[in-house]
mmCIF file of C-alpha atoms in Angstrom:
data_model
loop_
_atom_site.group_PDB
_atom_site.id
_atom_site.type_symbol
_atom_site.label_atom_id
_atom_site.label_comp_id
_atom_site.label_asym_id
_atom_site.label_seq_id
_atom_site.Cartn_x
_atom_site.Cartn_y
_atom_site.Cartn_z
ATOM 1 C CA UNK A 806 -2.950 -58.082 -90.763
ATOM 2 C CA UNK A 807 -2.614 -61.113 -92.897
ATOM 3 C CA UNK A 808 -0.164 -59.090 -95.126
ATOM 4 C CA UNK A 809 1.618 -58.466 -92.185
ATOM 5 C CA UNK A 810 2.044 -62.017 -91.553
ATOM 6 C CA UNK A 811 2.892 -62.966 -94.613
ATOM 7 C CA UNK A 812 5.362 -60.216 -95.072
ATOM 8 C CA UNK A 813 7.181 -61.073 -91.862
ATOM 9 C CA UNK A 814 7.382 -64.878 -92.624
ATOM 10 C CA UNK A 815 8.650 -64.426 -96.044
ATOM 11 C CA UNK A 816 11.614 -61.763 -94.479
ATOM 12 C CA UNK A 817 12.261 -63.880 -91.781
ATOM 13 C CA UNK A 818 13.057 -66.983 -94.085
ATOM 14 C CA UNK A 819 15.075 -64.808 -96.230
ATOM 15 C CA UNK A 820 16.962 -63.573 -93.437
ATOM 16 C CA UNK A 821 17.465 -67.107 -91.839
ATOM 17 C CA UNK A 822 18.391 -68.574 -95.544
ATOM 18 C CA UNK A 823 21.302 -65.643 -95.585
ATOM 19 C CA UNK A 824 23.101 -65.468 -92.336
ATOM 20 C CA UNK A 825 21.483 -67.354 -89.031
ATOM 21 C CA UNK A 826 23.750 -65.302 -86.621
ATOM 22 C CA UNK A 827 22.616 -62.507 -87.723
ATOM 23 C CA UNK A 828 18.758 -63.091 -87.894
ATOM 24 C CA UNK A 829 19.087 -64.507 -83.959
ATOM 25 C CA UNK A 830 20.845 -61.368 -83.177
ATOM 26 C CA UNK A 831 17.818 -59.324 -84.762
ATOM 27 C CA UNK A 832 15.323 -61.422 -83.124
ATOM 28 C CA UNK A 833 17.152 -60.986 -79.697
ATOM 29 C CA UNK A 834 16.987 -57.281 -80.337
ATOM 30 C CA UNK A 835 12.965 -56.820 -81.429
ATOM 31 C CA UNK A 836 12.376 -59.112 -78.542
ATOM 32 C CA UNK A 837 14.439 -56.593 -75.658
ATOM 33 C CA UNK A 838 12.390 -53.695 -77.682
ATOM 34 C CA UNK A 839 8.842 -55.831 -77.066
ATOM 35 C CA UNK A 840 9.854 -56.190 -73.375
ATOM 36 C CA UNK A 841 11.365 -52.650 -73.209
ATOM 37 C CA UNK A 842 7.375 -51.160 -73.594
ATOM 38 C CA UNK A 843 5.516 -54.295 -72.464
ATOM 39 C CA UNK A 844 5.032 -52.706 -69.494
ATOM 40 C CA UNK A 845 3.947 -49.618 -70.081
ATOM 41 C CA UNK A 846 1.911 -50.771 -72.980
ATOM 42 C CA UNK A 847 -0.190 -53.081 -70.436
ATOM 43 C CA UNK A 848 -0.444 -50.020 -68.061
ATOM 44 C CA UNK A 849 -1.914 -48.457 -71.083
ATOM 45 C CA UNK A 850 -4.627 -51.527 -72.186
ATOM 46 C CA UNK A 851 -5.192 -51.543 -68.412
ATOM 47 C CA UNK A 852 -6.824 -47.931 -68.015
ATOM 48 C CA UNK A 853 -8.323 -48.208 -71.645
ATOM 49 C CA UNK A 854 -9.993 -51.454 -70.531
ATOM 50 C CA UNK A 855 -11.673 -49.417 -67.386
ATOM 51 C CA UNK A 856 -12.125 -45.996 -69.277
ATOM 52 C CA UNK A 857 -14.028 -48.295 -72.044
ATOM 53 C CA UNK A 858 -16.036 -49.827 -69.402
ATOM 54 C CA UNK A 859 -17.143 -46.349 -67.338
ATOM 55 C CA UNK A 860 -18.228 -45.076 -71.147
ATOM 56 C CA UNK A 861 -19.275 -47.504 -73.510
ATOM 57 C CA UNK A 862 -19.976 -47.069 -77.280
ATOM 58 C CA UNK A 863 -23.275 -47.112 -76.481
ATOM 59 C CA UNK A 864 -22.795 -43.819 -74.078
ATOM 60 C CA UNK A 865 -20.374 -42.276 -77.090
ATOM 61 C CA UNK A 866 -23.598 -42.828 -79.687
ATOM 62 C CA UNK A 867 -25.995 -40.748 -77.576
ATOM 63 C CA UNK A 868 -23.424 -37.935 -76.784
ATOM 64 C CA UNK A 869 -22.286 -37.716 -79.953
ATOM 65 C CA UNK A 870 -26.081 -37.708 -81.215
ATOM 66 C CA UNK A 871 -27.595 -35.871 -79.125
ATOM 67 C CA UNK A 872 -25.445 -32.566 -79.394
ATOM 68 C CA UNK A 873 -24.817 -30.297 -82.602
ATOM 69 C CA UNK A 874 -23.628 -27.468 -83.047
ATOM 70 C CA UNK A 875 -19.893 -26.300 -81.527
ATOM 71 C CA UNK A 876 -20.916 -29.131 -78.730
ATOM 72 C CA UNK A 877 -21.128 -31.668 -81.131
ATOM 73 C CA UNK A 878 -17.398 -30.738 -82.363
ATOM 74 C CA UNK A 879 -16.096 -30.117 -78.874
ATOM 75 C CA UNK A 880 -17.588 -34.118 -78.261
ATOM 76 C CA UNK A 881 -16.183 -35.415 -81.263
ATOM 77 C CA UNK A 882 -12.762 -34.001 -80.603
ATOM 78 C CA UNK A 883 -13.204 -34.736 -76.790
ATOM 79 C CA UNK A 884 -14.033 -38.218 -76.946
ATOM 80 C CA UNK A 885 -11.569 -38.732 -80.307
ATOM 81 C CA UNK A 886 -8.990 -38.104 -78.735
ATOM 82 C CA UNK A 887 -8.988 -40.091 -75.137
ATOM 83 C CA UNK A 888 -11.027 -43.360 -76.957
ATOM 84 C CA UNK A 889 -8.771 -46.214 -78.029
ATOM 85 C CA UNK A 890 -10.669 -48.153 -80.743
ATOM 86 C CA UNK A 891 -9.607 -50.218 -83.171
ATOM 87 C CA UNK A 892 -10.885 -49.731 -86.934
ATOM 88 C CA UNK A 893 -12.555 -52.125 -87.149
ATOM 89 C CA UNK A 894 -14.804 -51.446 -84.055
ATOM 90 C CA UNK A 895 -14.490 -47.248 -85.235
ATOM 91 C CA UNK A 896 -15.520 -47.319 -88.676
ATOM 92 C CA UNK A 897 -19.077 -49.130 -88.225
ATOM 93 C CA UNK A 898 -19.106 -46.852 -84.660
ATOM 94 C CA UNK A 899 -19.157 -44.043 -87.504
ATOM 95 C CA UNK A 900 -21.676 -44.973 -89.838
ATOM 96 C CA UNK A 901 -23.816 -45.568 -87.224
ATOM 97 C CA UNK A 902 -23.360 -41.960 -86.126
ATOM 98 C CA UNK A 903 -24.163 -40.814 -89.525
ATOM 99 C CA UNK A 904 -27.462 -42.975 -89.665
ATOM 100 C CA UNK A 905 -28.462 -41.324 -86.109
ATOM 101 C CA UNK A 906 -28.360 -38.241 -88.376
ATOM 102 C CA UNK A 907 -24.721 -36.909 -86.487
ATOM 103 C CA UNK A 908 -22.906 -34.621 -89.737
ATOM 104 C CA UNK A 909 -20.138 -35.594 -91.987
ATOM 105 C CA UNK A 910 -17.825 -32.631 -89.960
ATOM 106 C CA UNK A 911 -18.163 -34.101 -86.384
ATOM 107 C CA UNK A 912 -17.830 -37.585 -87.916
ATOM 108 C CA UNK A 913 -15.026 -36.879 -89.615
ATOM 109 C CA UNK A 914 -13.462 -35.261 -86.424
ATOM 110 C CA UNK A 915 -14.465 -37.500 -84.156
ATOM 111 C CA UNK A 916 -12.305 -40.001 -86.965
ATOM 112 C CA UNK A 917 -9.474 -37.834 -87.397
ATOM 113 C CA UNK A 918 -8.918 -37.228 -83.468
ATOM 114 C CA UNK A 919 -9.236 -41.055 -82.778
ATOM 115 C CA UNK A 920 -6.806 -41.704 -85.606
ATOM 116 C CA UNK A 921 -4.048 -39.211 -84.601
ATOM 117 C CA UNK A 922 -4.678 -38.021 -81.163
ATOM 118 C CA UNK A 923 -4.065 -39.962 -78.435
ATOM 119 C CA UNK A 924 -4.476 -39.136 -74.703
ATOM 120 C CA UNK A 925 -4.127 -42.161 -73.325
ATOM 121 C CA UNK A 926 -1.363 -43.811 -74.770
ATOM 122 C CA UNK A 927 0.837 -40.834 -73.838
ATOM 123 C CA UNK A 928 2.732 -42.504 -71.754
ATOM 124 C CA UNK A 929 3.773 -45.062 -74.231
ATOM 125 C CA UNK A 930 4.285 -41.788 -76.698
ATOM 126 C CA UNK A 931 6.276 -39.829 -73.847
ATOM 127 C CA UNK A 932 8.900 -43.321 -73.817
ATOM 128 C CA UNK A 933 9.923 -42.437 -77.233
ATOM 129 C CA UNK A 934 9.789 -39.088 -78.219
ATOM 130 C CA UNK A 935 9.997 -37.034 -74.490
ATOM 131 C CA UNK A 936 6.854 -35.458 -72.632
ATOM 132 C CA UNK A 937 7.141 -32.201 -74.589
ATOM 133 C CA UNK A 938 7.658 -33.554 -78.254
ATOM 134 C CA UNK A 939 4.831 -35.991 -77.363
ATOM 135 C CA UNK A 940 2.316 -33.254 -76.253
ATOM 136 C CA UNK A 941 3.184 -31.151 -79.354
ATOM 137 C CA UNK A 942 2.478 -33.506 -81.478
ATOM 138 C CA UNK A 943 -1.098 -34.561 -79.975
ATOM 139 C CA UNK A 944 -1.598 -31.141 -79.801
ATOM 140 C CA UNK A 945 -0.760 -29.922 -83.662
ATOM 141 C CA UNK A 946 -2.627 -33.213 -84.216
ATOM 142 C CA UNK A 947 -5.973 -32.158 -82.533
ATOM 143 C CA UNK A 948 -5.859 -28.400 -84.523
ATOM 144 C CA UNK A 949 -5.204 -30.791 -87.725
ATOM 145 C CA UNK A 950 -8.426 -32.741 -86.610
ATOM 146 C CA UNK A 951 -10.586 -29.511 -86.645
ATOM 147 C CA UNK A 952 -9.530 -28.292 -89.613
ATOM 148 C CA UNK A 953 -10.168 -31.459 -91.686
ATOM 149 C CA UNK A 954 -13.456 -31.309 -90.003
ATOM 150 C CA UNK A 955 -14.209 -27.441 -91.186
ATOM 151 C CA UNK A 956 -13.220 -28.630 -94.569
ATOM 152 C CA UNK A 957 -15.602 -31.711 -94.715
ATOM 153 C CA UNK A 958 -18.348 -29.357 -93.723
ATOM 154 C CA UNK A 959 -17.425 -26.713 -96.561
ATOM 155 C CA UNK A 960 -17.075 -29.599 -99.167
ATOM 156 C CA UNK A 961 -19.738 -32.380 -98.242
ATOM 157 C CA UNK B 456 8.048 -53.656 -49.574
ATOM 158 C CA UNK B 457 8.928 -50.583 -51.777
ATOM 159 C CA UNK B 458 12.591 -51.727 -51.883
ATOM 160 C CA UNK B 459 11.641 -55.506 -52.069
ATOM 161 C CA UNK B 460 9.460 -54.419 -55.498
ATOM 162 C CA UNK B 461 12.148 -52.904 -57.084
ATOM 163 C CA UNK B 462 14.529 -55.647 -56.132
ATOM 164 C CA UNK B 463 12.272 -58.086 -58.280
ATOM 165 C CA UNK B 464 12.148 -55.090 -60.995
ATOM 166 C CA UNK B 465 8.005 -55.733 -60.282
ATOM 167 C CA UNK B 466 7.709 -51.986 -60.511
ATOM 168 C CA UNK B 467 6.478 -51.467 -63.716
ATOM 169 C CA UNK B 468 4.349 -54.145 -63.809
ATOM 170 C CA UNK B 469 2.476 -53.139 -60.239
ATOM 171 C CA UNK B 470 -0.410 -51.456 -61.937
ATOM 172 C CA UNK B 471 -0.580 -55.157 -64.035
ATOM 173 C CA UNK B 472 -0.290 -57.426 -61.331
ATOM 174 C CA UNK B 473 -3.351 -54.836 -58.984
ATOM 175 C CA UNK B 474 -5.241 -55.917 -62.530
ATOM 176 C CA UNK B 475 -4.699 -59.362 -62.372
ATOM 177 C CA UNK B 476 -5.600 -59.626 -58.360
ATOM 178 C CA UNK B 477 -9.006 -57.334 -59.743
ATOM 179 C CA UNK B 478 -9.819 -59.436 -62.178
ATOM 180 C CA UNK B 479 -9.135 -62.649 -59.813
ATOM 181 C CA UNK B 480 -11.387 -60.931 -57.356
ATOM 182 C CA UNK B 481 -14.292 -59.849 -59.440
ATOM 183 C CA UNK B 482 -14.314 -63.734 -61.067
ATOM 184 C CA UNK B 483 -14.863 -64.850 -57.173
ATOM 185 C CA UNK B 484 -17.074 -62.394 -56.488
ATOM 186 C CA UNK B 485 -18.640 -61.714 -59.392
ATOM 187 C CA UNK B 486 -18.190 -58.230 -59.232
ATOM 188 C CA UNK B 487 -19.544 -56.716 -62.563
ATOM 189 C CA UNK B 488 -16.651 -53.899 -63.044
ATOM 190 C CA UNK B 489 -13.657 -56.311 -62.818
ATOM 191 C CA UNK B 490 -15.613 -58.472 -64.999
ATOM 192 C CA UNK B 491 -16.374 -55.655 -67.831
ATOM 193 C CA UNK B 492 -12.458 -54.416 -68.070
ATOM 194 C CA UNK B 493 -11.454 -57.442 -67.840
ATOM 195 C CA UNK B 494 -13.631 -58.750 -71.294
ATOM 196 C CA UNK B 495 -11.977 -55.367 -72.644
ATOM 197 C CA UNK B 496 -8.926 -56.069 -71.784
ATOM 198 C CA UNK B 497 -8.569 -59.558 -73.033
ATOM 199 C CA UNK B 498 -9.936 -57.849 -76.775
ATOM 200 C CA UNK B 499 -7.320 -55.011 -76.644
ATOM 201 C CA UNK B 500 -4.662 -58.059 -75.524
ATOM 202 C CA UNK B 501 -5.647 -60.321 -78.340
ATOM 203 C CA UNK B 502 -5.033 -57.444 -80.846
ATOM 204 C CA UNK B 503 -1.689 -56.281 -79.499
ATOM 205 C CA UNK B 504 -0.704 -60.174 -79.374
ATOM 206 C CA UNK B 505 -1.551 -60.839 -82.624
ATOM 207 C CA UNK B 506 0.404 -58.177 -84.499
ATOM 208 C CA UNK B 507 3.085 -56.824 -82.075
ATOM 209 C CA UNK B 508 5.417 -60.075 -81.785
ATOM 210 C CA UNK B 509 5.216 -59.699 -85.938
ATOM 211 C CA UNK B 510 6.308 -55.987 -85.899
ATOM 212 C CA UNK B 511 8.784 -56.269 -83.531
ATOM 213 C CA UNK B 512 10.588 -59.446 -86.029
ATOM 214 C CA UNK B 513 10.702 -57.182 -88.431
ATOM 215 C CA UNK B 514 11.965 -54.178 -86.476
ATOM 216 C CA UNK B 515 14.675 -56.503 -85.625
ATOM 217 C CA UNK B 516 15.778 -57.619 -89.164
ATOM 218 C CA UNK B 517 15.235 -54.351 -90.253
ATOM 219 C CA UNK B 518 17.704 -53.240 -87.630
ATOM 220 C CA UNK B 519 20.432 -55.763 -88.709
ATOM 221 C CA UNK B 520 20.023 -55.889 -92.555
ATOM 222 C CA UNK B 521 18.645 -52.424 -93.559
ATOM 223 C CA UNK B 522 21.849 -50.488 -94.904
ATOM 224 C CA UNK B 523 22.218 -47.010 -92.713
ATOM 225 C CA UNK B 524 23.401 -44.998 -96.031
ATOM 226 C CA UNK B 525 20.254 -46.114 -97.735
ATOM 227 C CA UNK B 526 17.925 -45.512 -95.486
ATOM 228 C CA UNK B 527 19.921 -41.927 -95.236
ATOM 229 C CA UNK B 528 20.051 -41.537 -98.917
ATOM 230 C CA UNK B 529 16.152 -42.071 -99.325
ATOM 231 C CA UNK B 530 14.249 -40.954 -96.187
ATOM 232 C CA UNK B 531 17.142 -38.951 -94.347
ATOM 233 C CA UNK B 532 17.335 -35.417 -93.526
ATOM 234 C CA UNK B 533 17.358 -33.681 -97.302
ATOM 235 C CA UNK B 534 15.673 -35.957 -98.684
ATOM 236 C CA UNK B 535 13.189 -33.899 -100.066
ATOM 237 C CA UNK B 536 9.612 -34.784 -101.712
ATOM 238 C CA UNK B 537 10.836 -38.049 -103.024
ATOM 239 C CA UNK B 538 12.070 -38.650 -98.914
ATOM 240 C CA UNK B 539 8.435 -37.824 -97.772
ATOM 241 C CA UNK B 540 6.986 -39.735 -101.088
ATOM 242 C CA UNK B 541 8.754 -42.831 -99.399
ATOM 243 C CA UNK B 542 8.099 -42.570 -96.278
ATOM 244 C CA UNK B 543 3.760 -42.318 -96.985
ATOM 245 C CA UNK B 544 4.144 -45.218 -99.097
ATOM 246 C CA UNK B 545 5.848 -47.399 -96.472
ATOM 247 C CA UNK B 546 3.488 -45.801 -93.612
ATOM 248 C CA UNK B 547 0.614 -46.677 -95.927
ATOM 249 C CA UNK B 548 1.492 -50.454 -96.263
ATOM 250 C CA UNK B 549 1.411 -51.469 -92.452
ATOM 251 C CA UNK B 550 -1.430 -52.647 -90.323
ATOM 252 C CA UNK B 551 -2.076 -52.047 -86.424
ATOM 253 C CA UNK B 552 -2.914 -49.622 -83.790
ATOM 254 C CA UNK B 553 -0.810 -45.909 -83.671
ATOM 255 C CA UNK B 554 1.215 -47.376 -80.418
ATOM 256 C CA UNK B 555 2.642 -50.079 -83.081
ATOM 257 C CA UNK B 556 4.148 -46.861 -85.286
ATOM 258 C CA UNK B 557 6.285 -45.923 -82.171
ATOM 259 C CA UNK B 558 9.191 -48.627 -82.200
ATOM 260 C CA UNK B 559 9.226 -48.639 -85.897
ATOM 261 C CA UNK B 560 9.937 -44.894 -85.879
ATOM 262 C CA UNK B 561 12.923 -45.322 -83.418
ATOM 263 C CA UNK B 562 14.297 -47.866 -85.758
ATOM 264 C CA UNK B 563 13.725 -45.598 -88.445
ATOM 265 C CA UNK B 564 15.471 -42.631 -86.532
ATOM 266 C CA UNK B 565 18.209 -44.630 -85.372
ATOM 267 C CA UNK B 566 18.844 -45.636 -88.776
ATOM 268 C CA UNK B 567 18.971 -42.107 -90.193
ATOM 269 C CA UNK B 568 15.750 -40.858 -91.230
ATOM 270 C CA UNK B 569 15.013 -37.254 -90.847
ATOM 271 C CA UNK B 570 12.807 -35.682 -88.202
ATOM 272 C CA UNK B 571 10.115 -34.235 -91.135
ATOM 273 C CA UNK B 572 9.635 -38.003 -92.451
ATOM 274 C CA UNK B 573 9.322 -39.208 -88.481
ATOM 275 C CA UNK B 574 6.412 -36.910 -88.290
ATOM 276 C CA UNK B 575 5.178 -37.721 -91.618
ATOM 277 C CA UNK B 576 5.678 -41.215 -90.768
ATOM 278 C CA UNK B 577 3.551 -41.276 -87.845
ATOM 279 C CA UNK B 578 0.788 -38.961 -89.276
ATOM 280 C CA UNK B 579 0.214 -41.298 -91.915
ATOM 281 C CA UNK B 580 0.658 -44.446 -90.324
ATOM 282 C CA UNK B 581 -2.556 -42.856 -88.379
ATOM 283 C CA UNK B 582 -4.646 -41.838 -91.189
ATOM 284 C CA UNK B 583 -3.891 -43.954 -94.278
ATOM 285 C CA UNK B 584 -2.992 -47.737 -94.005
ATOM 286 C CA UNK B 585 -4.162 -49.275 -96.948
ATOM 287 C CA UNK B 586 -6.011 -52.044 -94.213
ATOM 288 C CA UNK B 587 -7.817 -49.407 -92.644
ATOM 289 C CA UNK B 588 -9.050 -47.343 -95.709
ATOM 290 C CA UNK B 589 -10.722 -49.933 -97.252
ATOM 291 C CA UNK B 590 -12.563 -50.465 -94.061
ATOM 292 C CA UNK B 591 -13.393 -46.722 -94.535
ATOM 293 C CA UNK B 592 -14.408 -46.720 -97.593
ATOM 294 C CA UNK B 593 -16.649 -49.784 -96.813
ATOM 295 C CA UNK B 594 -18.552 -47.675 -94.070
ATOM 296 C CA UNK B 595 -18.776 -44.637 -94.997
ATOM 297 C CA UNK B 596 -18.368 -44.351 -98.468
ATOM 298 C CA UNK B 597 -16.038 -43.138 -100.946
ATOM 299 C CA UNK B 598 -16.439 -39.446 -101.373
ATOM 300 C CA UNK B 599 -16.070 -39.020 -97.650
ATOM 301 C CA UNK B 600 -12.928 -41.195 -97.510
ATOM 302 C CA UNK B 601 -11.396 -39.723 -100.516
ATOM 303 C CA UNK B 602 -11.860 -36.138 -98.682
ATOM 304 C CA UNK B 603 -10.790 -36.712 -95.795
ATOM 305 C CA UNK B 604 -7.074 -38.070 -96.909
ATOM 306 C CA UNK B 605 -7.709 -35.721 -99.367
ATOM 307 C CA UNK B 606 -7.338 -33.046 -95.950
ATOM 308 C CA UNK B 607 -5.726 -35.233 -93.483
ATOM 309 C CA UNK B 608 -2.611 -35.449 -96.109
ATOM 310 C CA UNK B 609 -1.519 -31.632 -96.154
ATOM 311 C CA UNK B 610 -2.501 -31.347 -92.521
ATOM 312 C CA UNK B 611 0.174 -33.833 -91.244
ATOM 313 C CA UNK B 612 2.886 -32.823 -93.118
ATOM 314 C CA UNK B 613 2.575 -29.598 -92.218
ATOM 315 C CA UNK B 614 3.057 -31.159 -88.563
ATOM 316 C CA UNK B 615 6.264 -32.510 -89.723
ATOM 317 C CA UNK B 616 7.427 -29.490 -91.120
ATOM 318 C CA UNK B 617 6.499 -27.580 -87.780
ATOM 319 C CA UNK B 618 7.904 -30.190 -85.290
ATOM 320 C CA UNK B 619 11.489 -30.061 -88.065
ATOM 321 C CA UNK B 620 11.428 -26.389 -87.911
ATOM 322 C CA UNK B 621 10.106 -26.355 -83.770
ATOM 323 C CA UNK B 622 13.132 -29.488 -83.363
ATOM 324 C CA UNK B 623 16.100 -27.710 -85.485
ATOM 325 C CA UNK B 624 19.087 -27.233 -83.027
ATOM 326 C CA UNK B 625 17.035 -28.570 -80.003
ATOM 327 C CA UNK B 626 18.894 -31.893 -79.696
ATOM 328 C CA UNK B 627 15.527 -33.903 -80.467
ATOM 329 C CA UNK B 628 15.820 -37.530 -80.134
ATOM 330 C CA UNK B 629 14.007 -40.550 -80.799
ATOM 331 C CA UNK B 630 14.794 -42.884 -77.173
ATOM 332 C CA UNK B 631 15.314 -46.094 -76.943
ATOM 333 C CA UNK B 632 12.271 -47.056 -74.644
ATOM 334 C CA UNK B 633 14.402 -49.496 -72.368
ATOM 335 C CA UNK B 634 16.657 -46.658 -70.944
ATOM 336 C CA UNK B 635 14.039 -45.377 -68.177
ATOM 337 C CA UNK B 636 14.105 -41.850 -67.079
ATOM 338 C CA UNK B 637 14.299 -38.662 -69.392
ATOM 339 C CA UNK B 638 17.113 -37.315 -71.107
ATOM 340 C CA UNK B 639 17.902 -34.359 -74.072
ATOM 341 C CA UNK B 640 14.896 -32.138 -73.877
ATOM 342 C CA UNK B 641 12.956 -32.676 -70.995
ATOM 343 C CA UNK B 642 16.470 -31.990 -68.892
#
């Protein structure tokens, strides 16, 4: 994140040191891309917010815990792949899964779905890459998931 | 009222506004559920604010500055192992939620990277920024972390090999999110 900042700053005084046109013509263009999908990216927060709200972590800990087994997979992927969390809220999520005794597999599904899968920023998906490409790619995405969880289980 | 909406181009923002009237509600009222989303939805706001505007600066210098033959030469469509070498490290390097991966891959695409490395692109942007595997390796240690990119790596670039192969001839593009409406495949 900080990186990130840094990064951008030092590119954009390079760029305004070289031409100034041409960095406000940039700038115009990242900002009509930023309120191209501002919409549909709030629409997107927006039912995360709710969904997040109807199922909190706390609900995820005790499904997740309470199932092994093919169910515990079939959660992991499940809830993977529709959750929106952030890292930093995911990772500690995760090794508090492990501590409530859930495997290394389903953790490392439940990871791997969150990470690549993601239902519910489709629509923001489907605005750049077309309904079908989008829904192949979750989809080759969730078999991926599984498999890295059959391999953890083999290897851990 | 329908045709007065789209006359203010309000339409894609009805969902926000019904949001903001909830949330104005539920403060009045005191209604627990408006409340609730609404604390989520200022925390998923605050994150989007805080690294979007920065991605989308650099989306746009990249978009003026960044040489199409280079980008070509290096990530484009026979680019080979060295293209998809590229492509993880610059994947790896960034910060942010998978939704931020999305404009950066149009840019990419528009400037002549190859559908394999868009794939790859996107599959590692969601399973190895440098950010997010230290976190990983913080929580839950280093053997599992080393595994799982260990696994995670093969799996999603054999998704961009299947989506190159699926996409060859198909007249796959990367859209420019303004233009509403589908085009290409979905026609």
């Amino acid at each position: 994140m900080l990186v990130l900042g840094i990064i951008t700053a030092l590119a954009l005084f390079a760029s305004l040191l070289a031409d100034r046109g041409r960095t406000a013509a940039g700038l115009r263009r990242g900002l009509k891309m930023f309120l191209g999908i501002l919409p549909t990216l709030l629409n997107v927060l927006i039912l995360v917010s709710i969904a997040l709200y109807l199922f909190p972590k706390e609900t995820l800990v005790a499904w997740l815990g309470a199932n092994s087994g093919p169910a515990g997979y079939a959660i992991a992927a499940a809830t993977g792949s529709i959750a929106l969390i952030p890292g930093f809220v995911a990772f500690p999520l995760a090794a508090l899964l492990l501590k409530s005794g859930v495997g290394y597999a389903v953790v490392a599904v439940f990871i791997t779905t969150l990470m690549m899968v993601g239902v519910l920023t489709l629509p923001l998906e489907i605005r750049f890459f077309g309904r079908r490409v989008a829904l192949l790619r979750n989809g080759l995405s969730f078999i991926g998931a599984l498999i890295v969880g059959a391999l953890i289980k083999v290897f851990m | 009222m329908r045709k007065l909406v789209e006359k203010l181009g309000l339409g894609e923002y009805l969902l926000a506004i019904a949001f903001g009237l909830l949330l104005l509600v539920s403060r009045l009222a005191g209604w627990d559920f408006g409340l609730g989303a609404g604390r989520n939805f200022w925390a998923y706001f605050a994150e989007m604010i805080a690294f979007l505007p920065l991605m989308f600066v650099l989306i746009g210098l990249i978009d003026v500055w960044l040489p199409k033959e280079n980008v070509e030469r290096h990530i484009g469509p026979g680019s080979g192992i060295t293209g998809t070498f590229w492509i993880i490290l610059l994947a790896m390097l960034q910060a942010g939620p998978l939704y931020g991966a999305f404009p950066v891959a149009y840019i990419l695409w528009r400037k002549g990277c190859g559908v394999r490395n868009i794939f790859i692109y996107l599959g590692a942007f969601s399973t190895l920024k440098i950010p997010m595997l230290t976190f990983e390796i913080g929580f839950l240690g280093l053997k599992f972390s080393l595994l799982r990119t260990l696994f995670t790596l093969p799996v999603f670039i054999g998704i961009g090999c299947a989506m190159e192969w699926y996409l060859k001839g198909r007249g796959f593009t990367v859209r420019d999110p303004r233009r509403n409406g589908s085009s290409g495949m979905d026609q």
